[in-house]
């Protein structure tokens, strides 16, 4: 009988040409399983006459999916396995960090990203630096342009790695290991900076609502400055590099001081009680200023070898 | 200075080892950092020194046992891969 043979031939083009997005439509339409058996008689001569050049794969493919119970069962088994795996991964990850808190940092939209990049590069005209709250929970970045997010730092980090690879390639010093080295160096510096900030905030008993993710976000904003500096250096040579470095350093220092001042240094209204904050306010100011001064140093350190 | 993540892990292990080997009665009490010298100062008046002592004590308490395993793994890796 040519029916098994036809089933085999129908499997191969289906495996090659089945679009993944149409699968949900295929699986919902279980009513066509019965008529598919009837219509197979119609399609059989079509397949045999088409010969080795199987052009009509899309038309006959969907209906034959139901006629092949093995593929059907395999698909369902695979999707249930995938769901189980996803549940296990979610459970394990939520033991270390809460996914909801992470989702808050990635709730951005285009308008927020454009405004935030403008503020990072030119913060001198931005008036209101307060992070707005809504019944004790901070607003998502979509609604508040002052809220920290993790989307810009992540994208800027990846862009910086790609740009570093390109800059090294221009100088004919590129190899794939250098790319990995550059990436891990930048990541290690961010981790060191976040750890030092956490340690200093703990030692000086600064009770701020800066969580670890907030600090990672504020540390990651320097990658935007780094990208701008490297671009200036690549486009305009060594002089352009120093001009870009000066501009992005000043802008980033201003941004960090204005943003962290709101969070670390308490407002004057709560500071009027007697033994209010035992850590003198100058320590908090020191933390902010040292963080700000550290940014240009690290920008210079991580980008100077890219622009010679 | 090119860091890899492994060198960061090594540096972290070395630092935590250094904090964990500080002996309580032979050293910390002698320089006034013992656990019996940190009481006092109610209210929000801990101060930097008390916070440091608390940090040292908690690192030593928490990381004693896991450090044994982590150090053993690190030694084996160094022996195998240099």
Tab-separated table of C-alpha atoms in Angstrom:
chain	number	residue	atom	x	y	z
A	1	UNK	CA	0.000	0.000	0.000
A	2	UNK	CA	1.269	3.397	-0.665
A	3	UNK	CA	-0.381	4.859	2.407
A	4	UNK	CA	2.561	4.346	4.831
A	5	UNK	CA	4.870	5.481	2.104
A	6	UNK	CA	2.851	8.610	1.638
A	7	UNK	CA	2.799	9.150	5.388
A	8	UNK	CA	6.573	8.983	5.454
A	9	UNK	CA	6.964	11.380	2.583
A	10	UNK	CA	4.545	13.756	4.191
A	11	UNK	CA	6.554	13.731	7.426
A	12	UNK	CA	9.763	14.991	5.889
A	13	UNK	CA	8.477	18.132	4.221
A	14	UNK	CA	6.356	18.853	7.270
A	15	UNK	CA	9.380	18.747	9.547
A	16	UNK	CA	11.181	21.180	7.300
A	17	UNK	CA	8.453	23.623	6.497
A	18	UNK	CA	6.047	23.683	9.487
A	19	UNK	CA	5.935	27.272	10.793
A	20	UNK	CA	6.060	27.289	14.602
A	21	UNK	CA	3.577	30.117	14.995
A	22	UNK	CA	0.881	28.254	13.117
A	23	UNK	CA	1.083	25.259	15.434
A	24	UNK	CA	-1.357	26.724	17.934
A	25	UNK	CA	-3.869	27.155	15.171
A	26	UNK	CA	-3.254	23.592	14.126
A	27	UNK	CA	-3.718	22.164	17.598
A	28	UNK	CA	-6.941	24.023	18.304
A	29	UNK	CA	-8.683	22.744	15.241
A	30	UNK	CA	-9.333	19.157	16.326
A	31	UNK	CA	-12.535	18.927	14.299
A	32	UNK	CA	-10.572	18.507	11.120
A	33	UNK	CA	-9.034	15.227	12.372
A	34	UNK	CA	-11.962	13.156	11.048
A	35	UNK	CA	-12.306	14.803	7.643
A	36	UNK	CA	-8.511	14.642	7.348
A	37	UNK	CA	-8.793	10.892	6.987
A	38	UNK	CA	-11.251	11.415	4.162
A	39	UNK	CA	-9.281	14.129	2.490
A	40	UNK	CA	-6.184	12.032	2.587
A	41	UNK	CA	-7.634	10.104	-0.280
A	42	UNK	CA	-7.812	13.389	-2.154
A	43	UNK	CA	-4.285	14.420	-1.270
A	44	UNK	CA	-2.653	11.110	-2.034
A	45	UNK	CA	-2.727	11.500	-5.800
A	46	UNK	CA	-1.509	15.075	-5.324
A	47	UNK	CA	1.574	13.899	-3.503
A	48	UNK	CA	2.300	11.078	-5.845
A	49	UNK	CA	1.964	13.262	-8.879
A	50	UNK	CA	4.063	16.085	-7.412
A	51	UNK	CA	6.999	13.707	-7.267
A	52	UNK	CA	10.305	14.516	-5.704
A	53	UNK	CA	9.878	18.248	-6.138
A	54	UNK	CA	7.515	18.698	-3.232
A	55	UNK	CA	6.382	22.255	-3.681
A	56	UNK	CA	3.019	22.005	-1.984
A	57	UNK	CA	4.079	21.485	1.582
A	58	UNK	CA	2.046	24.132	3.326
A	59	UNK	CA	-1.328	23.066	1.987
A	60	UNK	CA	-1.207	19.342	2.650
A	61	UNK	CA	0.952	19.563	5.731
A	62	UNK	CA	-1.495	20.879	8.362
A	63	UNK	CA	-4.165	18.313	7.705
A	64	UNK	CA	-1.761	15.417	7.633
A	65	UNK	CA	-0.487	16.392	11.091
A	66	UNK	CA	-3.614	14.950	12.612
A	67	UNK	CA	-3.406	11.838	10.562
A	68	UNK	CA	-0.040	11.037	12.105
A	69	UNK	CA	-0.752	10.225	15.760
A	70	UNK	CA	2.888	9.699	16.612
A	71	UNK	CA	3.867	13.255	15.768
A	72	UNK	CA	0.815	14.536	17.586
A	73	UNK	CA	1.630	12.606	20.749
A	74	UNK	CA	5.250	13.614	20.523
A	75	UNK	CA	4.315	17.288	20.252
A	76	UNK	CA	2.040	17.114	23.278
A	77	UNK	CA	4.610	15.224	25.323
A	78	UNK	CA	7.259	17.747	24.387
A	79	UNK	CA	5.100	20.711	25.321
A	80	UNK	CA	4.210	19.175	28.697
A	81	UNK	CA	7.898	18.530	29.342
A	82	UNK	CA	8.674	22.116	28.484
A	83	UNK	CA	6.010	23.352	30.883
A	84	UNK	CA	7.391	21.216	33.674
A	85	UNK	CA	10.891	22.460	33.035
A	86	UNK	CA	9.683	26.048	33.064
A	87	UNK	CA	7.959	25.549	36.427
A	88	UNK	CA	11.062	24.010	37.965
A	89	UNK	CA	13.289	26.824	36.720
A	90	UNK	CA	10.891	29.449	38.037
A	91	UNK	CA	10.761	27.822	41.436
A	92	UNK	CA	14.534	27.555	41.728
A	93	UNK	CA	15.193	31.104	40.618
A	94	UNK	CA	12.574	32.585	42.921
A	95	UNK	CA	14.456	31.095	45.842
A	96	UNK	CA	17.366	33.475	45.216
A	97	UNK	CA	15.725	36.610	43.934
A	98	UNK	CA	12.155	37.609	43.553
A	99	UNK	CA	11.073	37.676	39.952
A	100	UNK	CA	8.469	40.359	40.558
A	101	UNK	CA	11.054	42.793	41.799
A	102	UNK	CA	13.118	42.105	38.722
A	103	UNK	CA	10.102	42.572	36.471
A	104	UNK	CA	9.602	46.031	37.904
A	105	UNK	CA	12.968	47.100	36.566
A	106	UNK	CA	12.253	45.946	33.048
A	107	UNK	CA	8.839	47.580	32.703
A	108	UNK	CA	10.006	50.256	30.341
A	109	UNK	CA	8.777	51.710	27.127
A	110	UNK	CA	10.323	53.668	24.308
A	111	UNK	CA	9.395	57.082	25.624
A	112	UNK	CA	11.023	56.364	28.977
A	113	UNK	CA	14.204	55.084	27.350
A	114	UNK	CA	14.531	58.155	25.121
A	115	UNK	CA	13.968	60.565	28.007
A	116	UNK	CA	16.325	58.689	30.289
A	117	UNK	CA	19.107	58.671	27.717
A	118	UNK	CA	18.620	62.413	27.247
A	119	UNK	CA	18.841	62.942	31.003
A	120	UNK	CA	21.969	60.786	31.242
A	121	UNK	CA	23.740	62.791	28.596
A	122	UNK	CA	22.390	66.220	29.507
A	123	UNK	CA	21.057	66.306	33.057
A	124	UNK	CA	21.421	70.005	33.633
A	125	UNK	CA	17.929	71.014	32.569
A	126	UNK	CA	16.018	68.298	34.391
A	127	UNK	CA	14.088	69.897	37.213
A	128	UNK	CA	12.364	67.296	39.303
A	129	UNK	CA	14.488	64.409	40.557
A	130	UNK	CA	12.073	62.892	43.045
A	131	UNK	CA	11.044	59.299	42.575
A	132	UNK	CA	7.298	59.300	42.711
A	133	UNK	CA	5.407	56.768	44.779
A	134	UNK	CA	1.955	55.351	44.561
A	135	UNK	CA	0.710	54.218	47.961
A	136	UNK	CA	4.157	53.244	49.244
A	137	UNK	CA	5.264	51.346	46.185
A	138	UNK	CA	7.525	53.101	43.756
A	139	UNK	CA	6.107	53.732	40.325
A	140	UNK	CA	7.298	51.650	37.427
A	141	UNK	CA	9.713	53.246	34.989
A	142	UNK	CA	6.903	53.537	32.478
A	143	UNK	CA	5.176	56.118	34.632
A	144	UNK	CA	8.080	57.849	36.327
A	145	UNK	CA	11.136	58.991	34.466
A	146	UNK	CA	13.229	59.177	37.636
A	147	UNK	CA	12.807	55.527	38.522
A	148	UNK	CA	15.886	53.348	37.982
A	149	UNK	CA	15.593	50.537	35.502
A	150	UNK	CA	17.760	47.639	34.467
A	151	UNK	CA	16.939	47.664	30.769
A	152	UNK	CA	19.246	50.537	29.834
A	153	UNK	CA	22.247	49.184	31.783
A	154	UNK	CA	21.857	45.714	30.282
A	155	UNK	CA	21.552	46.953	26.734
A	156	UNK	CA	24.355	49.455	27.244
A	157	UNK	CA	26.613	46.730	28.610
A	158	UNK	CA	26.037	44.520	25.573
A	159	UNK	CA	26.508	47.473	23.238
A	160	UNK	CA	29.727	48.368	25.015
A	161	UNK	CA	31.077	44.846	24.500
A	162	UNK	CA	30.237	44.956	20.807
A	163	UNK	CA	31.753	48.406	20.464
A	164	UNK	CA	34.906	47.262	22.243
A	165	UNK	CA	35.199	44.377	19.825
A	166	UNK	CA	34.809	46.750	16.910
A	167	UNK	CA	37.358	49.214	18.310
A	168	UNK	CA	39.870	46.438	18.863
A	169	UNK	CA	39.233	45.167	15.382
A	170	UNK	CA	39.998	48.589	13.961
A	171	UNK	CA	43.330	48.459	15.741
A	172	UNK	CA	43.884	44.917	14.470
A	173	UNK	CA	44.098	43.586	17.995
A	174	UNK	CA	40.929	41.547	17.957
A	175	UNK	CA	40.500	37.940	18.959
A	176	UNK	CA	37.437	36.238	20.471
A	177	UNK	CA	39.120	35.764	23.836
A	178	UNK	CA	39.660	39.498	24.170
A	179	UNK	CA	35.934	40.035	23.828
A	180	UNK	CA	35.179	37.682	26.694
A	181	UNK	CA	37.933	39.253	28.763
A	182	UNK	CA	36.562	42.741	28.172
A	183	UNK	CA	33.065	41.622	29.127
A	184	UNK	CA	34.120	39.931	32.338
A	185	UNK	CA	36.374	42.835	33.337
A	186	UNK	CA	33.531	45.312	33.008
A	187	UNK	CA	31.171	42.981	34.863
A	188	UNK	CA	33.672	42.457	37.664
A	189	UNK	CA	34.133	46.199	38.114
A	190	UNK	CA	30.371	46.664	38.418
A	191	UNK	CA	30.158	43.870	40.962
A	192	UNK	CA	33.037	45.371	42.968
A	193	UNK	CA	31.435	48.792	42.922
A	194	UNK	CA	28.057	47.459	44.033
A	195	UNK	CA	29.669	45.449	46.837
A	196	UNK	CA	31.668	48.438	48.073
A	197	UNK	CA	28.557	50.600	48.037
A	198	UNK	CA	26.538	47.991	49.920
A	199	UNK	CA	29.322	47.620	52.473
A	200	UNK	CA	29.644	51.345	53.041
A	201	UNK	CA	25.879	51.803	53.303
A	202	UNK	CA	25.727	49.012	55.877
A	203	UNK	CA	28.680	50.207	57.934
A	204	UNK	CA	27.402	53.737	58.186
A	205	UNK	CA	23.886	52.527	59.027
A	206	UNK	CA	22.303	54.510	56.279
A	207	UNK	CA	18.695	53.401	56.244
A	208	UNK	CA	17.788	54.080	52.678
A	209	UNK	CA	15.429	52.215	50.447
A	210	UNK	CA	18.139	51.445	47.936
A	211	UNK	CA	17.959	47.765	47.158
A	212	UNK	CA	20.688	45.795	45.465
A	213	UNK	CA	18.977	46.070	42.097
A	214	UNK	CA	18.783	49.848	42.460
A	215	UNK	CA	22.519	49.987	43.031
A	216	UNK	CA	23.159	47.727	40.055
A	217	UNK	CA	20.988	50.035	37.965
A	218	UNK	CA	22.781	53.199	39.045
A	219	UNK	CA	26.152	51.551	38.497
A	220	UNK	CA	25.105	50.354	35.087
A	221	UNK	CA	24.231	53.801	33.830
A	222	UNK	CA	27.909	54.518	33.362
A	223	UNK	CA	27.939	52.211	30.334
A	224	UNK	CA	25.961	54.798	28.419
A	225	UNK	CA	28.734	57.312	29.111
A	226	UNK	CA	31.322	54.748	28.090
A	227	UNK	CA	29.618	54.086	24.787
A	228	UNK	CA	29.417	57.803	24.050
A	229	UNK	CA	33.092	58.257	24.912
A	230	UNK	CA	34.267	55.366	22.789
A	231	UNK	CA	32.155	56.562	19.847
A	232	UNK	CA	33.668	60.034	20.097
A	233	UNK	CA	37.106	58.499	20.259
A	234	UNK	CA	36.510	56.333	17.222
A	235	UNK	CA	34.958	59.083	15.145
A	236	UNK	CA	37.139	62.040	16.046
A	237	UNK	CA	40.411	60.545	17.176
A	238	UNK	CA	42.262	61.098	20.388
A	239	UNK	CA	41.070	64.669	20.948
A	240	UNK	CA	37.487	63.634	20.456
A	241	UNK	CA	38.020	60.882	23.015
A	242	UNK	CA	39.084	63.325	25.710
A	243	UNK	CA	36.279	65.762	24.919
A	244	UNK	CA	33.748	62.934	25.040
A	245	UNK	CA	35.263	61.662	28.279
A	246	UNK	CA	35.015	65.091	29.904
A	247	UNK	CA	31.451	65.624	28.751
A	248	UNK	CA	30.122	62.233	29.812
A	249	UNK	CA	32.040	62.365	33.126
A	250	UNK	CA	30.498	65.689	34.086
A	251	UNK	CA	27.036	64.632	33.007
A	252	UNK	CA	27.282	61.297	34.808
A	253	UNK	CA	28.657	62.866	38.004
A	254	UNK	CA	25.830	65.369	38.049
A	255	UNK	CA	23.283	62.650	37.407
A	256	UNK	CA	24.600	60.362	40.143
A	257	UNK	CA	24.857	63.131	42.738
A	258	UNK	CA	21.349	64.410	42.055
A	259	UNK	CA	19.814	60.931	41.990
A	260	UNK	CA	21.515	59.479	45.045
A	261	UNK	CA	21.135	62.658	47.066
A	262	UNK	CA	17.397	62.081	47.189
A	263	UNK	CA	17.801	58.550	48.428
A	264	UNK	CA	20.787	58.578	50.755
A	265	UNK	CA	20.770	61.972	52.399
A	266	UNK	CA	17.565	62.366	54.380
A	267	UNK	CA	15.407	65.350	53.818
A	268	UNK	CA	15.649	68.214	56.277
A	269	UNK	CA	12.173	67.700	57.691
A	270	UNK	CA	12.990	64.309	59.216
A	271	UNK	CA	16.398	65.346	60.457
A	272	UNK	CA	15.289	67.744	63.144
A	273	UNK	CA	14.867	65.227	65.963
A	274	UNK	CA	17.617	65.095	68.570
A	275	UNK	CA	19.659	61.978	67.925
A	276	UNK	CA	18.052	61.507	64.518
A	277	UNK	CA	20.849	60.222	62.381
A	278	UNK	CA	23.909	59.342	64.370
A	279	UNK	CA	25.883	58.988	61.194
A	280	UNK	CA	26.693	62.547	60.560
A	281	UNK	CA	25.233	63.832	57.328
A	282	UNK	CA	28.705	64.468	55.992
A	283	UNK	CA	29.344	60.714	55.754
A	284	UNK	CA	26.340	60.363	53.541
A	285	UNK	CA	27.589	63.211	51.427
A	286	UNK	CA	30.987	61.526	51.244
A	287	UNK	CA	29.421	58.321	49.966
A	288	UNK	CA	27.571	60.189	47.243
A	289	UNK	CA	30.579	62.211	46.184
A	290	UNK	CA	32.954	59.250	46.191
A	291	UNK	CA	30.501	57.275	44.068
A	292	UNK	CA	30.287	60.153	41.648
A	293	UNK	CA	34.050	60.624	41.446
A	294	UNK	CA	34.566	56.914	40.883
A	295	UNK	CA	32.582	57.003	37.634
A	296	UNK	CA	35.008	59.005	35.460
A	297	UNK	CA	37.924	56.970	36.798
A	298	UNK	CA	36.348	53.711	35.811
A	299	UNK	CA	35.188	55.084	32.463
A	300	UNK	CA	38.719	56.132	31.686
A	301	UNK	CA	40.136	52.839	32.909
A	302	UNK	CA	37.828	50.691	30.837
A	303	UNK	CA	37.934	52.664	27.607
A	304	UNK	CA	41.420	54.115	27.264
A	305	UNK	CA	42.889	50.928	25.859
A	306	UNK	CA	40.266	50.924	23.129
A	307	UNK	CA	41.189	54.290	21.710
A	308	UNK	CA	44.879	54.751	21.164
B	1	UNK	CA	44.019	44.819	34.724
B	2	UNK	CA	42.042	42.132	33.020
B	3	UNK	CA	39.726	40.333	35.387
B	4	UNK	CA	37.950	37.145	34.828
B	5	UNK	CA	35.040	36.062	36.947
B	6	UNK	CA	37.206	33.322	38.388
B	7	UNK	CA	39.731	35.813	39.718
B	8	UNK	CA	36.902	37.683	41.396
B	9	UNK	CA	35.748	34.466	43.052
B	10	UNK	CA	39.311	33.758	44.180
B	11	UNK	CA	39.662	37.243	45.651
B	12	UNK	CA	36.344	36.852	47.464
B	13	UNK	CA	37.374	33.471	48.866
B	14	UNK	CA	40.682	34.906	50.104
B	15	UNK	CA	38.976	37.856	51.789
B	16	UNK	CA	36.380	35.688	53.520
B	17	UNK	CA	39.114	33.297	54.636
B	18	UNK	CA	40.992	36.215	56.137
B	19	UNK	CA	37.941	37.263	58.124
B	20	UNK	CA	37.168	33.719	59.217
B	21	UNK	CA	40.589	32.979	60.724
B	22	UNK	CA	40.442	35.861	63.199
B	23	UNK	CA	40.430	34.136	66.556
B	24	UNK	CA	37.976	35.363	69.128
B	25	UNK	CA	39.890	35.246	72.397
B	26	UNK	CA	43.441	35.380	71.188
B	27	UNK	CA	43.137	38.360	68.943
B	28	UNK	CA	39.832	40.139	68.793
B	29	UNK	CA	39.449	40.606	72.519
B	30	UNK	CA	43.014	41.874	72.772
B	31	UNK	CA	42.327	44.728	70.397
B	32	UNK	CA	38.922	45.477	71.803
B	33	UNK	CA	36.828	43.911	69.065
B	34	UNK	CA	35.405	41.026	71.079
B	35	UNK	CA	31.742	40.100	71.154
B	36	UNK	CA	31.392	41.203	74.751
B	37	UNK	CA	32.556	44.688	73.988
B	38	UNK	CA	29.896	45.613	71.488
B	39	UNK	CA	26.889	45.849	73.772
B	40	UNK	CA	25.559	49.222	74.681
B	41	UNK	CA	24.293	52.181	72.815
B	42	UNK	CA	20.563	51.702	72.554
B	43	UNK	CA	18.592	53.459	69.947
B	44	UNK	CA	20.014	54.068	66.549
B	45	UNK	CA	23.526	54.750	67.674
B	46	UNK	CA	25.580	51.769	66.494
B	47	UNK	CA	28.582	53.531	65.095
B	48	UNK	CA	31.049	52.249	62.554
B	49	UNK	CA	33.132	50.142	64.939
B	50	UNK	CA	30.153	48.233	66.318
B	51	UNK	CA	28.899	47.559	62.809
B	52	UNK	CA	32.293	46.235	61.798
B	53	UNK	CA	32.455	43.967	64.826
B	54	UNK	CA	28.987	42.669	64.109
B	55	UNK	CA	29.945	42.049	60.521
B	56	UNK	CA	33.098	40.145	61.491
B	57	UNK	CA	31.228	38.060	64.014
B	58	UNK	CA	28.404	37.194	61.647
B	59	UNK	CA	30.764	36.315	58.802
B	60	UNK	CA	32.662	34.011	61.097
B	61	UNK	CA	29.522	32.347	62.371
B	62	UNK	CA	27.867	31.874	59.032
B	63	UNK	CA	30.769	31.057	56.759
B	64	UNK	CA	32.773	28.643	58.922
B	65	UNK	CA	31.326	25.445	57.519
B	66	UNK	CA	30.677	26.432	53.888
B	67	UNK	CA	34.210	27.775	53.667
B	68	UNK	CA	35.566	24.299	54.285
B	69	UNK	CA	33.775	22.994	51.234
B	70	UNK	CA	34.546	26.019	49.067
B	71	UNK	CA	38.230	25.950	49.972
B	72	UNK	CA	38.459	22.241	49.245
B	73	UNK	CA	36.880	22.755	45.817
B	74	UNK	CA	39.220	25.663	45.102
B	75	UNK	CA	42.287	23.641	46.065
B	76	UNK	CA	41.266	20.741	43.882
B	77	UNK	CA	40.651	23.071	40.941
B	78	UNK	CA	44.003	24.742	41.398
B	79	UNK	CA	45.778	21.411	41.562
B	80	UNK	CA	44.077	20.163	38.452
B	81	UNK	CA	44.175	23.249	36.283
B	82	UNK	CA	46.953	25.375	37.667
